[in-house]
Amino acid sequence: MTNQNDRQTTIGILCGLGAALIWGAWPVVTSIGIQGDITPVQIVMLRFFIAGLILAPFAFRGPSTARDWGKALVLTLCAGAPYSILVSSAFYFAPASHGGVVIPGTVLFISVLAAHFWLGDRLTRTRTTGAGLIILGLIGLSLGAAGGIATLGGDLMFMAGGILWASYTFLLRRWPADGLMVASRVAFLSLLMFGIMGLFGLGAGLTDVPVKTLVFQGLWQGVLSGIVAILLFNKAVGILGSSRASIVNAMTPAIAVLLSFLILGETPTMIEFIGLLTIMVGIAVALGLRPKLKRAPKTYATL
């Protein structure tokens, strides 16, 4: 029985790490596309075109009243096409490493405040300390950004995206529903939004994007990030529980910073580095992460 539990735990950890790796690489992959052959609108359109078509059959399962679809529309505004265009456009101005850290840092900070004021989940000393470190880190990034005002603008866009995503997670707690159904409806409604936007010429020129870019971005944005990572994380939550799965997923910012350095060659200034590190420490503290020290076994004197 113990071996079976250990095996399930290992599977849960691997699923969580897989989701963290995909989401950690997302800022790098998106930045490569934005700085290359494809625009933010096109890259997000590609994401939801693929995810929306694949997940469309699941969007119509479960309750389908006008109220249910109204909730889905609100969630789409927070985590669908508008959110994705906002954060993707930010990569024009700020490094991928900033996006990989500022977004989750802002999400956690806003989530802590929302839980305190609206859900009755009172702030603890640990959460307050973590939130404070996140704020200090964000200030450090804004002061030490190598790109000056332009980078600051990109960071503010990342923060705005983090506020939208935090609103999404807060609303999910207020409106509990099947995770796959929610993800499917968000993708499907985003697809419809882009259909309307396409009538006005937004996203035009997608067919002129090199096939290599379309395939690479389409697979990563629409399949890996939009579907696979969500399924992996949900699996990890099912095995490990939400708190332990969140601990594994907290590695996402570190992965984003590491890949930004190795792949994009992004070298932060000293103040930027301190800011990034402070945000990651703040995330870890707010989540209650701390190493567990193994106690030495008690020994008893014998005659």
C-alpha positions as semicolon CSV with decimal commas, in nm:
position;residue;x (nm);y (nm);z (nm)
1;M;0,000;0,000;0,000
2;T;0,284;0,235;0,086
3;N;0,454;0,166;-0,248
4;Q;0,128;0,246;-0,428
5;N;0,097;0,576;-0,238
6;D;0,459;0,663;-0,313
7;R;0,401;0,589;-0,680
8;Q;0,092;0,811;-0,691
9;T;0,280;1,089;-0,513
10;T;0,562;1,063;-0,767
11;I;0,312;1,085;-1,052
12;G;0,154;1,392;-0,890
13;I;0,490;1,564;-0,850
14;L;0,587;1,487;-1,210
15;C;0,255;1,624;-1,335
16;G;0,304;1,940;-1,130
17;L;0,660;1,984;-1,255
18;G;0,543;1,930;-1,613
19;A;0,285;2,208;-1,578
20;A;0,542;2,436;-1,411
21;L;0,791;2,374;-1,694
22;I;0,535;2,453;-1,965
23;W;0,411;2,766;-1,790
24;G;0,766;2,870;-1,701
25;A;0,871;2,843;-2,065
26;W;0,560;3,026;-2,188
27;P;0,707;3,379;-2,142
28;V;1,019;3,276;-2,335
29;V;0,825;3,114;-2,620
30;T;0,586;3,410;-2,641
31;S;0,871;3,661;-2,636
32;I;1,046;3,477;-2,919
33;G;0,728;3,500;-3,128
34;I;0,650;3,864;-3,046
35;Q;1,005;3,978;-3,121
36;G;1,004;3,776;-3,444
37;D;0,744;3,705;-3,709
38;I;0,410;3,728;-3,527
39;T;0,208;3,998;-3,348
40;P;0,047;3,966;-3,003
41;V;-0,304;3,952;-3,153
42;Q;-0,198;3,686;-3,400
43;I;-0,028;3,472;-3,139
44;V;-0,330;3,483;-2,908
45;M;-0,565;3,423;-3,201
46;L;-0,361;3,114;-3,289
47;R;-0,375;2,996;-2,928
48;F;-0,752;3,012;-2,897
49;F;-0,821;2,896;-3,251
50;I;-0,652;2,567;-3,167
51;A;-0,763;2,534;-2,803
52;G;-1,114;2,657;-2,882
53;L;-1,171;2,401;-3,155
54;I;-1,026;2,112;-2,953
55;L;-1,220;2,198;-2,637
56;A;-1,546;2,311;-2,802
57;P;-1,730;1,978;-2,741
58;F;-1,667;2,009;-2,366
59;A;-1,798;2,368;-2,352
60;F;-2,159;2,255;-2,383
61;R;-2,148;1,996;-2,107
62;G;-2,299;2,084;-1,772
63;P;-2,541;2,369;-1,688
64;S;-2,602;2,597;-1,988
65;T;-2,840;2,866;-1,869
66;A;-2,793;3,231;-1,965
67;R;-2,658;3,290;-1,614
68;D;-2,398;3,014;-1,654
69;W;-2,278;3,152;-1,986
70;G;-2,277;3,503;-1,839
71;K;-2,037;3,382;-1,571
72;A;-1,828;3,216;-1,842
73;L;-1,812;3,548;-2,029
74;V;-1,686;3,730;-1,719
75;L;-1,421;3,459;-1,666
76;T;-1,322;3,493;-2,032
77;L;-1,265;3,866;-1,989
78;C;-1,034;3,788;-1,695
79;A;-0,841;3,488;-1,834
80;G;-0,925;3,457;-2,203
81;A;-0,854;3,670;-2,508
82;P;-0,831;4,016;-2,337
83;Y;-0,590;3,890;-2,071
84;S;-0,374;3,706;-2,325
85;I;-0,348;4,004;-2,561
86;L;-0,253;4,232;-2,272
87;V;0,031;4,018;-2,137
88;S;0,154;3,914;-2,482
89;S;0,180;4,282;-2,585
90;A;0,386;4,351;-2,272
91;F;0,671;4,142;-2,416
92;Y;0,731;4,425;-2,664
93;F;0,856;4,637;-2,375
94;A;0,971;4,413;-2,088
95;P;1,192;4,101;-2,073
96;A;1,043;3,753;-2,058
97;S;1,193;3,703;-1,712
98;H;0,985;3,994;-1,581
99;G;0,665;3,842;-1,718
100;G;0,748;3,504;-1,566
101;V;0,783;3,656;-1,219
102;V;0,567;3,971;-1,210
103;I;0,247;3,795;-1,324
104;P;0,249;3,514;-1,062
105;G;0,375;3,756;-0,797
106;T;0,087;3,996;-0,863
107;V;-0,161;3,708;-0,876
108;L;-0,053;3,584;-0,535
109;F;-0,049;3,932;-0,381
110;I;-0,400;4,017;-0,505
111;S;-0,527;3,670;-0,410
112;V;-0,404;3,714;-0,054
113;L;-0,584;4,050;-0,026
114;A;-0,904;3,916;-0,185
115;A;-0,907;3,615;0,047
116;H;-0,869;3,847;0,347
117;F;-1,134;4,106;0,258
118;W;-1,395;3,896;0,076
119;L;-1,350;3,534;0,176
120;G;-1,280;3,578;0,545
121;D;-0,940;3,408;0,515
122;R;-0,749;3,630;0,756
123;L;-0,396;3,742;0,686
124;T;-0,133;3,557;0,883
125;R;0,209;3,694;0,965
126;T;0,360;3,463;0,704
127;R;0,126;3,578;0,426
128;T;0,174;3,943;0,520
129;T;0,551;3,902;0,507
130;G;0,530;3,728;0,169
131;A;0,301;3,997;0,026
132;G;0,537;4,266;0,154
133;L;0,836;4,100;-0,012
134;I;0,645;4,079;-0,341
135;I;0,571;4,453;-0,328
136;L;0,937;4,531;-0,250
137;G;1,044;4,312;-0,542
138;L;0,806;4,487;-0,781
139;I;0,941;4,824;-0,670
140;G;1,296;4,696;-0,722
141;L;1,212;4,588;-1,075
142;S;1,062;4,926;-1,159
143;L;1,366;5,113;-1,021
144;G;1,632;4,892;-1,175
145;A;1,479;4,811;-1,515
146;A;1,749;4,839;-1,782
147;G;1,493;4,957;-2,039
148;G;1,377;5,256;-1,834
149;I;1,022;5,386;-1,885
150;A;0,946;5,139;-2,165
151;T;1,027;4,841;-1,944
152;L;0,827;4,995;-1,660
153;G;0,528;5,018;-1,895
154;G;0,564;4,651;-1,982
155;D;0,586;4,558;-1,614
156;L;0,268;4,755;-1,543
157;M;0,097;4,560;-1,821
158;F;0,217;4,236;-1,658
159;M;0,079;4,357;-1,326
160;A;-0,255;4,441;-1,488
161;G;-0,258;4,090;-1,635
162;G;-0,184;3,949;-1,291
163;I;-0,480;4,140;-1,147
164;L;-0,707;3,996;-1,419
165;W;-0,585;3,641;-1,354
166;A;-0,622;3,686;-0,977
167;S;-0,981;3,800;-1,040
168;Y;-1,033;3,483;-1,244
169;T;-0,910;3,257;-0,964
170;F;-1,115;3,453;-0,707
171;L;-1,431;3,415;-0,917
172;L;-1,365;3,043;-0,959
173;R;-1,379;3,011;-0,581
174;R;-1,706;3,203;-0,575
175;W;-1,849;3,012;-0,872
176;P;-1,720;2,654;-0,831
177;A;-1,756;2,447;-1,148
178;D;-1,590;2,164;-1,338
179;G;-1,241;2,276;-1,438
180;L;-1,247;2,129;-1,788
181;M;-1,586;2,286;-1,861
182;V;-1,463;2,630;-1,747
183;A;-1,144;2,607;-1,953
184;S;-1,346;2,494;-2,255
185;R;-1,595;2,779;-2,230
186;V;-1,319;3,037;-2,187
187;A;-1,141;2,902;-2,496
188;F;-1,464;2,879;-2,697
189;L;-1,581;3,233;-2,611
190;S;-1,232;3,368;-2,684
191;L;-1,252;3,199;-3,023
192;L;-1,585;3,373;-3,089
193;M;-1,432;3,707;-2,983
194;F;-1,153;3,666;-3,233
195;G;-1,407;3,577;-3,500
196;I;-1,575;3,913;-3,440
197;M;-1,240;4,094;-3,423
198;G;-1,141;3,931;-3,751
199;L;-1,437;4,098;-3,921
200;F;-1,269;4,432;-3,844
201;G;-0,932;4,321;-3,977
202;L;-0,761;4,255;-3,643
203;G;-0,509;3,975;-3,667
204;A;-0,487;4,011;-4,044
205;G;-0,176;3,864;-4,202
206;L;-0,174;3,545;-3,997
207;T;-0,154;3,342;-4,317
208;D;0,165;3,530;-4,407
209;V;0,343;3,412;-4,092
210;P;0,609;3,146;-4,170
211;V;0,477;2,791;-4,135
212;K;0,755;2,704;-3,888
213;T;0,642;2,984;-3,656
214;L;0,276;2,889;-3,689
215;V;0,344;2,524;-3,601
216;F;0,577;2,601;-3,311
217;Q;0,362;2,873;-3,155
218;G;0,040;2,686;-3,228
219;L;0,158;2,370;-3,054
220;W;0,299;2,552;-2,753
221;Q;0,028;2,815;-2,709
222;G;-0,279;2,618;-2,810
223;V;-0,193;2,261;-2,710
224;L;0,079;2,259;-2,443
225;S;0,004;2,580;-2,254
226;G;-0,368;2,599;-2,327
227;I;-0,461;2,234;-2,266
228;V;-0,182;1,998;-2,154
229;A;-0,048;2,217;-1,871
230;I;-0,399;2,266;-1,730
231;L;-0,470;1,893;-1,739
232;L;-0,133;1,816;-1,576
233;F;-0,191;2,069;-1,299
234;N;-0,544;1,943;-1,238
235;K;-0,402;1,589;-1,213
236;A;-0,139;1,709;-0,967
237;V;-0,409;1,877;-0,755
238;G;-0,613;1,557;-0,759
239;I;-0,320;1,351;-0,627
240;L;-0,129;1,595;-0,407
241;G;-0,404;1,833;-0,298
242;S;-0,420;2,203;-0,382
243;S;-0,163;2,318;-0,125
244;R;0,109;2,069;-0,221
245;A;0,040;2,119;-0,593
246;S;0,077;2,496;-0,545
247;I;0,416;2,439;-0,386
248;V;0,535;2,249;-0,694
249;N;0,384;2,513;-0,925
250;A;0,570;2,786;-0,734
251;M;0,879;2,678;-0,930
252;T;0,731;2,846;-1,242
253;P;0,895;3,188;-1,183
254;A;1,238;3,031;-1,123
255;I;1,204;2,827;-1,443
256;A;1,103;3,140;-1,636
257;V;1,405;3,337;-1,515
258;L;1,647;3,049;-1,583
259;L;1,516;2,985;-1,935
260;S;1,514;3,359;-2,012
261;F;1,884;3,368;-1,927
262;L;1,980;3,046;-2,108
263;I;1,769;3,089;-2,424
264;L;1,721;3,465;-2,465
265;G;2,041;3,575;-2,299
266;E;1,854;3,814;-2,070
267;T;2,096;3,934;-1,805
268;P;1,923;4,148;-1,542
269;T;2,088;4,443;-1,372
270;M;2,181;4,391;-1,008
271;I;1,869;4,577;-0,887
272;E;1,653;4,379;-1,129
273;F;1,803;4,053;-1,007
274;I;1,742;4,148;-0,645
275;G;1,384;4,243;-0,735
276;L;1,320;3,915;-0,918
277;L;1,472;3,716;-0,633
278;T;1,270;3,909;-0,373
279;I;0,944;3,837;-0,557
280;M;1,027;3,464;-0,577
281;V;1,111;3,456;-0,206
282;G;0,787;3,643;-0,135
283;I;0,589;3,385;-0,332
284;A;0,756;3,103;-0,140
285;V;0,693;3,272;0,197
286;A;0,329;3,354;0,116
287;L;0,269;2,992;0,018
288;G;0,422;2,880;0,347
289;L;0,714;2,699;0,184
290;R;0,995;2,608;0,416
291;P;1,238;2,321;0,422
292;K;1,148;2,038;0,650
293;L;1,438;1,945;0,871
294;K;1,460;1,582;0,958
295;R;1,499;1,529;1,326
296;A;1,772;1,297;1,433
297;P;1,632;0,977;1,578
298;K;1,636;0,964;1,956
299;T;1,898;0,739;2,104
300;Y;1,876;0,579;2,440
301;A;2,169;0,482;2,654
302;T;2,193;0,114;2,720
303;L;2,391;-0,074;2,975
